Structures are given as structure tokens and as C-alpha cells.
Coordinates of C-alpha atoms in Angstrom, one line a residue:
X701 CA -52.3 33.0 -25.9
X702 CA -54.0 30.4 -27.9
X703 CA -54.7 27.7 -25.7
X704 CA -53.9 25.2 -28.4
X705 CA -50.0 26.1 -27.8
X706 CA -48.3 23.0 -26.2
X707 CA -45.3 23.0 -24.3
X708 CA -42.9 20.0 -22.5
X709 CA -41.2 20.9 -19.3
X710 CA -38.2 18.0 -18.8
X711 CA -37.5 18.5 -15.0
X712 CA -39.6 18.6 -12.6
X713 CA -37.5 20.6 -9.7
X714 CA -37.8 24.0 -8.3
X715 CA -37.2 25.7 -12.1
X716 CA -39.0 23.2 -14.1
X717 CA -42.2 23.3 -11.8
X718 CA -42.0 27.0 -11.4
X719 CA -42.0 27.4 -15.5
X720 CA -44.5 24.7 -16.0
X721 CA -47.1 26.5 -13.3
X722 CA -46.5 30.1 -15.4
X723 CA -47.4 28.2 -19.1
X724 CA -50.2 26.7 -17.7
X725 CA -51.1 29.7 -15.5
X726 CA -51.0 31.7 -19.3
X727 CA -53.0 29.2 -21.8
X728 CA -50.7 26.8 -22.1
X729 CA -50.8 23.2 -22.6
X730 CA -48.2 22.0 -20.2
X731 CA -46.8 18.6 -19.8
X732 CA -43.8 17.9 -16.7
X733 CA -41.6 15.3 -17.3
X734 CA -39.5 14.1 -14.1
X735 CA -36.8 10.8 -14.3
X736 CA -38.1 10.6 -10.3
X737 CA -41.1 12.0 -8.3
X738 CA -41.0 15.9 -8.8
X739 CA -39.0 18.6 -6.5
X740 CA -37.0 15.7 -4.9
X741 CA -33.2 16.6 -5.7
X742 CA -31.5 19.8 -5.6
X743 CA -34.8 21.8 -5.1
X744 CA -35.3 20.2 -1.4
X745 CA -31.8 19.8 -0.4
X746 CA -31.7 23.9 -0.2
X747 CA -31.7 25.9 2.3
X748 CA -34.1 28.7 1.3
X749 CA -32.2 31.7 1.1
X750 CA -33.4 33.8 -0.6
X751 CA -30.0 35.7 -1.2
X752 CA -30.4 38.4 -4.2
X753 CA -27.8 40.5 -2.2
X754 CA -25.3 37.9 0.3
X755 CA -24.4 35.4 -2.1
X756 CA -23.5 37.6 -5.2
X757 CA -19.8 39.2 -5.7
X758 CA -20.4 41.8 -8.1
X759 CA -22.9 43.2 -10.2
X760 CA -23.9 42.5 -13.7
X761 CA -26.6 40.3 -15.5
X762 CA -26.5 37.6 -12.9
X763 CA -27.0 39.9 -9.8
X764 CA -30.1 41.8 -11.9
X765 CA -31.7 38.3 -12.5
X766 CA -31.2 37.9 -8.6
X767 CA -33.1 40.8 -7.9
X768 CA -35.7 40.5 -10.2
X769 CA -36.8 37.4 -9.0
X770 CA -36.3 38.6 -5.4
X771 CA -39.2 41.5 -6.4
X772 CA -41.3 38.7 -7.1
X773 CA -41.1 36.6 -4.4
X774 CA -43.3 37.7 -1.3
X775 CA -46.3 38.1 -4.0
X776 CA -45.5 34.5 -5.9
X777 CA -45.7 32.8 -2.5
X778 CA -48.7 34.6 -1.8
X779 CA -50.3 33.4 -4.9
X780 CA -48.9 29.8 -4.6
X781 CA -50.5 29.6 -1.4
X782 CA -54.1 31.0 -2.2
X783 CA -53.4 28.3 -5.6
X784 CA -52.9 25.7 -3.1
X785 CA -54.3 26.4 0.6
X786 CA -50.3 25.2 1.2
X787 CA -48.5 27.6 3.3
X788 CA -44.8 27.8 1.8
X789 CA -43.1 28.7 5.2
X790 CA -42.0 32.5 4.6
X791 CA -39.7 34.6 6.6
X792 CA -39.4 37.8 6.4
X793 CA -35.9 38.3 8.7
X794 CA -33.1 39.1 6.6
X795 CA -29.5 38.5 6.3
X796 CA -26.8 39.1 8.6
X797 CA -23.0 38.6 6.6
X798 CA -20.6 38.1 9.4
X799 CA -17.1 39.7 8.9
X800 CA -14.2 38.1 10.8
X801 CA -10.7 40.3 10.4
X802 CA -10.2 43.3 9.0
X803 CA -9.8 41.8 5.2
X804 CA -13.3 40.0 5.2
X805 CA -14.4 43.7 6.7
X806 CA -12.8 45.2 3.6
X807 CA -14.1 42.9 1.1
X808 CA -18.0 43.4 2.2
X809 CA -18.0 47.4 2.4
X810 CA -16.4 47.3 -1.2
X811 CA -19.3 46.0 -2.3
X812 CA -22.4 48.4 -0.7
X813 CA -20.8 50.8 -3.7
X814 CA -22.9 48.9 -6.1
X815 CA -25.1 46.8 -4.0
X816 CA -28.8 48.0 -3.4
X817 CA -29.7 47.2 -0.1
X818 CA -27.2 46.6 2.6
X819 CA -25.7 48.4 5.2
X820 CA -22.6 48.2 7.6
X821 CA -23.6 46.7 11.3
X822 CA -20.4 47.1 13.8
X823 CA -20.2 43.7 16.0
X824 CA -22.5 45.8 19.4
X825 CA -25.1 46.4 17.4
X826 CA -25.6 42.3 15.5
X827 CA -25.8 41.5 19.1
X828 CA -27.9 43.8 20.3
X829 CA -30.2 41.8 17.3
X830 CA -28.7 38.0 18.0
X831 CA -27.5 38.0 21.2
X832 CA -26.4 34.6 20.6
X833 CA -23.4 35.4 17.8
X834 CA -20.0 35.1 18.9
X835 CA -18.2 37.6 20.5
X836 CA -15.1 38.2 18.4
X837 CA -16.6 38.8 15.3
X838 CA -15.6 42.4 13.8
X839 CA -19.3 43.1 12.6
X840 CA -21.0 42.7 8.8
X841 CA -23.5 43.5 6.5
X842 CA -27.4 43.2 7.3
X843 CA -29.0 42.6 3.9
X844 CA -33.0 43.5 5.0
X845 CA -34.6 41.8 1.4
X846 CA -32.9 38.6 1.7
X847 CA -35.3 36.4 3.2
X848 CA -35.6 32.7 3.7
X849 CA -38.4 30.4 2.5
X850 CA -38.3 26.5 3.5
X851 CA -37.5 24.2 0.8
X852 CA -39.5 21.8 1.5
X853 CA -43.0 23.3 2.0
X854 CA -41.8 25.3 -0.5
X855 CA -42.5 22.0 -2.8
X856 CA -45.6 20.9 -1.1
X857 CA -47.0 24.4 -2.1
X858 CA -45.7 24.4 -5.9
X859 CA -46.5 20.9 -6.6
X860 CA -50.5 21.0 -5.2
X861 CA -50.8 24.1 -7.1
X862 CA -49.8 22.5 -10.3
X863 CA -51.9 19.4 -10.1
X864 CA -55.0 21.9 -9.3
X865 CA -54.2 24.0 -12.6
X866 CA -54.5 20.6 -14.3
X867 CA -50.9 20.6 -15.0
X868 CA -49.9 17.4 -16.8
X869 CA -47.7 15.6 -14.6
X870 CA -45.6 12.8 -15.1
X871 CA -43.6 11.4 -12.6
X872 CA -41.3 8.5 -12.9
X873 CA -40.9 9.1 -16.7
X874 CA -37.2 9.2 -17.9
X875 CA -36.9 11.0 -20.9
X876 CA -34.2 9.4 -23.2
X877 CA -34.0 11.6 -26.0
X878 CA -35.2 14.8 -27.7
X879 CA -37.1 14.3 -31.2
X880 CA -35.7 16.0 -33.8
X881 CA -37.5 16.5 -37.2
X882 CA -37.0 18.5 -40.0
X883 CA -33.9 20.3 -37.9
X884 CA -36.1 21.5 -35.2
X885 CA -36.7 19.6 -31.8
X886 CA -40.3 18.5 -31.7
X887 CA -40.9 16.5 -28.8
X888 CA -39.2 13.9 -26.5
X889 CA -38.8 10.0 -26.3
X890 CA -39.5 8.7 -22.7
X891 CA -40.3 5.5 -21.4
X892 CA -43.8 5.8 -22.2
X893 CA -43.2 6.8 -25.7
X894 CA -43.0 10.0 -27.9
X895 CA -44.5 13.2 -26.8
X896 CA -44.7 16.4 -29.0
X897 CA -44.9 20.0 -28.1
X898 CA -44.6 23.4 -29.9
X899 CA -42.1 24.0 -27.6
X900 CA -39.7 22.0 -25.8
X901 CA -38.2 23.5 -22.1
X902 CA -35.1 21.8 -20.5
X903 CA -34.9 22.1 -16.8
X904 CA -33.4 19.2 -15.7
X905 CA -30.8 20.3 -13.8
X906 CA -27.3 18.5 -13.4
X907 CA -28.8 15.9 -15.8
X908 CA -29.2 18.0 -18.8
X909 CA -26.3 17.6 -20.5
X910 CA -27.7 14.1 -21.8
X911 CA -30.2 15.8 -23.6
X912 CA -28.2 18.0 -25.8
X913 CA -24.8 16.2 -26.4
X914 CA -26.6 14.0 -29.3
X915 CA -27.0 17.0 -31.1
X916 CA -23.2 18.2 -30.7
X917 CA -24.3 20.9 -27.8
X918 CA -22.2 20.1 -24.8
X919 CA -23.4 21.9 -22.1
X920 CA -20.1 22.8 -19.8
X921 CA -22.4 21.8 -16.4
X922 CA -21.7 19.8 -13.8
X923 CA -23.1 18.4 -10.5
X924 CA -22.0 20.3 -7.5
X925 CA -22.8 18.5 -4.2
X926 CA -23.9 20.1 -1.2
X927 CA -23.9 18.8 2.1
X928 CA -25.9 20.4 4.7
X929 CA -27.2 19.5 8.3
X930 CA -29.7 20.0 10.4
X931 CA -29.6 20.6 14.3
X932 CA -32.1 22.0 17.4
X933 CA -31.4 23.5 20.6
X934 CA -34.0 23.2 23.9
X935 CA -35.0 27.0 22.7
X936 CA -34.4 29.0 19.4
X937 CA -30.7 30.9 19.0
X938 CA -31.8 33.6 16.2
X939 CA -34.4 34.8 13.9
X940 CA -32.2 35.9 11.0
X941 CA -30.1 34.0 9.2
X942 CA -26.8 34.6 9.5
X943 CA -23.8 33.9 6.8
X944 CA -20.3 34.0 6.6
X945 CA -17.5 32.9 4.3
X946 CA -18.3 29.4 3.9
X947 CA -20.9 28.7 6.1
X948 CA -24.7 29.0 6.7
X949 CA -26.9 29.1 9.5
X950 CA -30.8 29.3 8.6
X951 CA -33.2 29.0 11.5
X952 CA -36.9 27.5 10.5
X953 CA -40.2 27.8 12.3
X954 CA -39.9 24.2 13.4
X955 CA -37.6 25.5 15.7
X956 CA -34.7 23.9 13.6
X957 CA -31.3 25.2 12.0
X958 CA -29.9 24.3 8.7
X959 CA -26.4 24.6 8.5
X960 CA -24.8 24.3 5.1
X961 CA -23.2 23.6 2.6
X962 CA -20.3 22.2 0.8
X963 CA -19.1 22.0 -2.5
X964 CA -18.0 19.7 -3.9
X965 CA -17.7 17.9 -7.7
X966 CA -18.2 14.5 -6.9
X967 CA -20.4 13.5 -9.4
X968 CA -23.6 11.7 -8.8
X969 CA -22.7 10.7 -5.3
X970 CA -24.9 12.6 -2.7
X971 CA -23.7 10.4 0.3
X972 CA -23.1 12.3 3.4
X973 CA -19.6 12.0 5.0
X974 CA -18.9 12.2 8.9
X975 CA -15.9 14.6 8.2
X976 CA -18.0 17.4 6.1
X977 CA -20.4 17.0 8.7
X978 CA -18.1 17.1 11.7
X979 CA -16.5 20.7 9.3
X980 CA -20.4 21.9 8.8
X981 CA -20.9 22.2 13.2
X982 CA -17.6 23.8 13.5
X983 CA -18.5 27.2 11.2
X984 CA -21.1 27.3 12.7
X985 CA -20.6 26.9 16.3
X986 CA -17.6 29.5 16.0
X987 CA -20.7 31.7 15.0
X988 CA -23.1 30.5 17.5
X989 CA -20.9 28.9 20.4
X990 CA -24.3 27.4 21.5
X991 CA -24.4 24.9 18.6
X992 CA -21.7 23.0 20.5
X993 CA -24.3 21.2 22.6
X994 CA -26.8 21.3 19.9
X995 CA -28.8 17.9 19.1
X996 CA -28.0 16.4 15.6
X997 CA -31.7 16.2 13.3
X998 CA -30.5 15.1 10.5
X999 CA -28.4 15.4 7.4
X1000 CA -28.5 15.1 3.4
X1001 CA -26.7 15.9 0.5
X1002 CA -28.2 17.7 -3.0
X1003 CA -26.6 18.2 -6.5
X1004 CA -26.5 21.8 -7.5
X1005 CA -26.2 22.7 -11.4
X1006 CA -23.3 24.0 -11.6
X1007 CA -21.9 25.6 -15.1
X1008 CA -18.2 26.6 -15.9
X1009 CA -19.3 30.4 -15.8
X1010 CA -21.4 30.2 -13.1
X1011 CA -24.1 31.6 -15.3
X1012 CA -27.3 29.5 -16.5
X1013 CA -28.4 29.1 -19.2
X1014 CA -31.5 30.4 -20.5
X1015 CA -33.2 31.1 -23.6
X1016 CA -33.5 29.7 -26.8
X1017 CA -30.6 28.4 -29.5
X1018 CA -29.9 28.8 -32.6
X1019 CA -28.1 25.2 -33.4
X1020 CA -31.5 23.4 -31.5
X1021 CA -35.0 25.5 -33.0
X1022 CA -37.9 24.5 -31.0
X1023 CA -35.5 24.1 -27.8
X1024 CA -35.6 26.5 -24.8
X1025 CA -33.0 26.4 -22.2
X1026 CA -33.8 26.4 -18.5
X1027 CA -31.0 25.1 -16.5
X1028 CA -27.6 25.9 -14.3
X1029 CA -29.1 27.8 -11.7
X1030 CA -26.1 26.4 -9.3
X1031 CA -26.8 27.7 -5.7
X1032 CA -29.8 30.2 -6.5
X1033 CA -32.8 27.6 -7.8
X1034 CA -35.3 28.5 -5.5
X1035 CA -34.5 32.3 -5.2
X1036 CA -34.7 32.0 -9.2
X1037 CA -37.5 30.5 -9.4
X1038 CA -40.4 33.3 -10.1
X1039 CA -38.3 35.2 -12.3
X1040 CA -37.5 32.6 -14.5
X1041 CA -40.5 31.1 -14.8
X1042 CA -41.9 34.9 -15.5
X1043 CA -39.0 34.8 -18.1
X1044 CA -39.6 31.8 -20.0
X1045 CA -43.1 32.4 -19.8
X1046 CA -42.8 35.4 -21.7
X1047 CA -40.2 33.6 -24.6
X1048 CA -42.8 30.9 -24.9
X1049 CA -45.9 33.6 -25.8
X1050 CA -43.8 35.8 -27.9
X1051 CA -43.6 38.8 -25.5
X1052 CA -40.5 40.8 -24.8
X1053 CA -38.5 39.5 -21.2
X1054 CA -38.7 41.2 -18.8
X1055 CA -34.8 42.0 -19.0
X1056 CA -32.0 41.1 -21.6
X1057 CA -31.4 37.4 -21.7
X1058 CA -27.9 37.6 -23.7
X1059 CA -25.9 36.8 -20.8
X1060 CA -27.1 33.6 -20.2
X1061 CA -27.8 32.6 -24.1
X1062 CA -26.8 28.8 -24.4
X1063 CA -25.0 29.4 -27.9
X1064 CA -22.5 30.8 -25.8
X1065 CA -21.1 27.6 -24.8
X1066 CA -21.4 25.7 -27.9
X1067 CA -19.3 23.7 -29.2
X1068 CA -19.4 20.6 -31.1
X1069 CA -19.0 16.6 -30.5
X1070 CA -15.5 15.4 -31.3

């Protein structure tokens, strides 16, 4: 790569810094662009699941970008934390999917025909594992790849290694609009003034639909809200995480749990609410009846990227040259993380991606401004 080659990252959360750290990682001139302080929204506000196999329905594009980016992880961290002398909090405990009745017992064996690695736990043998789960559930999945990282040291670790790969970071910078010239995208106008790039990445998340909409590309996203709390018994309840239709439990080495999430579109508005909380501890003590006594750490809301499909959008366009698309990674951010930067990475220097990237093409939403 010629080290000339420029590149604009606007977003500085979990995607945006994980692209930014593979351009700069390959030759690349790499400026980050964040409205705020970087990895401060959606990217903390997660729980760290790194889910390539619980959270996905069926199989197709989406579920191979899941696994991908899964392969990558233990070794990313790894070099993240060699980058930084950070350590990014891994655990390596799996995933137990809780089944309730017989119909939530039907739904998750129909899917270990296409799933890669999962098996079928009866109820004895979770507890055997987690003592601590409920007694009436009818048993699950145990998903052995999908491990947990925490969101928050996950940061710490991304964003030291960028400043000491001289990444060119600039926080508190809102970008207003993209510069167009010539019927390619050249740059960005921020509050600082104009910056140009050979290439121009969009990674801001929930927000990036203000970006594109000048140019009469309406990105069908919206802001999902997720609230999630955090709680501690006098001793630890499990090692693994364990998940069940609608609900999350995710024990860290702090000796804490997060419990999560909702969904909600409610805008911008990432105020907690006493009633999703009160619904949160419910879920999950039915799961873990010890949570009823559990102290109350803390709680937070984050605003997912949500698109219409529930696919994001990556890639370049053929209505914006010069543009690359990095954005609606909904629920799956941080497990996304490697393999998209990886992926972009690759458009940027001109080799072939690592797998097809027509799925998630932007051009497949277009449509223009009334």
C-alpha cells in the first residue's frame, strides 16, 4: 500500500475505530472523526456477546459475516492487547440459550440443521454447569464459540492502540457535510474546516443518515434504544452467559452481571425508565431466582443502528464514488468489529474481501429525495 493513500473514518465507535486501526495498521493515512469523545455511544452501552451463533435466526450472508468475524476475535484481542499493554477483558465461557415450553424447544433444535456449533443440553445437565438456573426450564442450546468480551475495556484497549499507531484522532469534531466535487465525495466539512481523503468511510452509526440524505441517499436506519442494567450478588451466580427470548444475563470478572436489553425506537432519547428496568430484573430473576435479592449497580441506555432489513450496509456506491459504507450493525457492533474492519480494509487497498459483500451493498436501499 502506498503510504501516501489517505482515508477519513466519520465515527469513532466500535466499527469506525476498528476500521481506522486496520488502514492505519496497512499504510494508510487515517484520520477519525467523532461528533463526541470516541467509543462513547452504542459501542459501550453493549454487553459483549460475542453471539455469531445465539442471536442469529437463520443462515445466509448475515450469519457468515457473524462467523467470520467470530474466527477473528480471540487473535484481534490478542493483538489489541500486545498494541496497547490494555487487557480487553476476554471470556472464553460460551453461551447457554434457555428453552422454556416445548415451542421455544422446537424453535432452537430447528435451527442446529444449519447452525455450526451448537448442541442440545436437557435442563439436568445446564445445572449440573449453573447450578444457579431455574428449575423449570425445559433445557437449550450451549453455543461453545460464543464468548463475551467487556465493552468497556474493550474501548480502553482499541482506543490506546490507535493513538500509539499515530492514528489521527479527532474528538469533539462534528462533521456537517460530505464534499463533493467533480461527482465524487472528496472529503468532509467539520467544525474545524474541510478535510480531504482518497477515500471517505462512514461509520457513524444511528447518525449517518445526515450524511447521505443531501445527496438524495436515504439510508432506511434508525436508532434502536437499548436499555440494560447492571446488578451484583455477595458471590458470583454463573460463568456463562446465559440467554433466552428476550433477555440477557452476562456475568463480568468484576463480579458483576449485565442484564439486557430492550428495544425500542424512541429516537435520540437514551433515558432509562423505572418500568423497563423493573421488566429487565424480572427475565432475569425467572432465570436466576437469586437475582431477586441482587444489589442494583447501575443502569444506562445505548442507540443501536438499526436498518429496515436488519442488514448493514457495507461497501461502496455507485450514486456516491469516493464513499464507502460502514454502518447498521444493529445489535452485533462489537462482535463485527474485526471482520469488518478486515473487510473494509481490503476495499480500501484494492484486494478481493474476504467474502461477497452484495448483501449488504448500500445501492440496495436507494432511493431518492422527494
Amino acid at each position: 500500500m502506498n503510504s501516501t493513500t489517505s482515508a477519513i473514518v466519520v465515527g469513532g465507535g466500535i466499527i469506525g475505530s476498528a476500521v481506522a486501526l486496520e488502514l492505519i495498521r496497512a499504510g494508510v493515512r487515517c484520520t477519525l472523526i467523532d461528533k463526541g469523545a470516541l467509543l462513547q455511544e452504542a459501542s459501550t452501552a453493549a454487553a459483549g456477546m460475542l453471539g455469531a451463533q445465539v442471536e442469529i435466526h437463520q443462515p445466509g450472508s448475515f450469519y457468515e459475516l457473524c462467523r467470520l468475524s467470530q474466527r477473528l476475535y480471540r487473535e484481534w484481542t490478542e493483538e489489541l492487547e500486545q498494541l496497547s499493554g490494555v487487557s480487553a477483558q476476554y471470556i472464553q465461557q460460551g453461551i447457554l440459550r434457555i428453552a422454556w415450553n416445548e415451542e421455544d424447544e422446537q424453535e432452537l433444535r430447528s435451527r442446529l440443521a444449519w447452525i455450526q456449533d451448537a448442541e442440545w443440553m436437557e435442563a439436568a445437565a445446564m445445572r449440573e454447569w449453573e447450578p444457579a438456573i431455574a428449575s423449570d426450564v425445559r433445557g437449550g442450546l450451549y453455543f461453545p464459540k460464543d464468548h463475551q468480551v467487556h465493552p468497556v475495556h474493550l474501548a480502553k484497549t482499541l482506543q490506546a492502540a490507535l493513538h500509539k499507531q499515530g492514528c489521527d484522532i479527532r474528538e469533539w469534531t462534528p462533521v456537517f457535510n460530505l464534499v463533493e466535487r467533480g461527482g465524487r465525495i472528496i472529503g468532509v466539512r467539520t467544525s474545524e474546516g474541510e478535510l480531504y481523503a482518497d477515500h471517505v468511510i462512514v461509520c457513524a452509526g444511528a447518525w449517518s443518515p445526515t450524511l447521505t440524505e443531501p445527496f438524495g441517499f436515504r439510508l432506511p436506519m434508525f436508532p434502536s434504544k437499548g436499555q440494560c442494567i447492571s446488578v451484583k450478588t455477595d458471590a458470583p451466580l454463573i460463568k456463562k452467559t446465559i440467554f433466552t427470548k428476550g433477555g440477557y444475563i452476562v456475568p463480568k470478572q468484576d463480579g458483576t452481571m449485565l442484564i439486557g436489553a430492550t428495544q425500542e425506537e424512541a429516537g435520540f432519547d437514551k433515558r432509562c425508565h423505572v418500568s423497563a428496568v423493573s421488566a429487565l430484573h424480572a427475565k432475569a430473576a425467572r432465570l436466576l431466582p437469586a437475582l431477586e435479592q441482587a444489589e442494583l449497580v447501575s443502569t444506562w441506555a445505548g442507540l443501536r443502528p438499526g436498518t429496515r432489513d436488519g442488514l448493514p450496509f457495507m461497501g461502496a456506491s455507485s450514486k456516491l464514488p469516493g464513499l464507502i459504507f460502514s454502518t447498521g450493525h444493529y445489535r452485533n457492533g462489537i462482535l463485527l468489529a474485526p471482520g469488518t474492519g478486515k473487510l473494509i480494509r481490503q476495499l480500501v487497498t484494492g484486494q478481493q474481501p474476504d467474502m461477497d459483500l452484495s448483501a449488504f451493498t448500500p445501492d440496495r436501499m436507494f432511493a431518492t429525495v422527494d
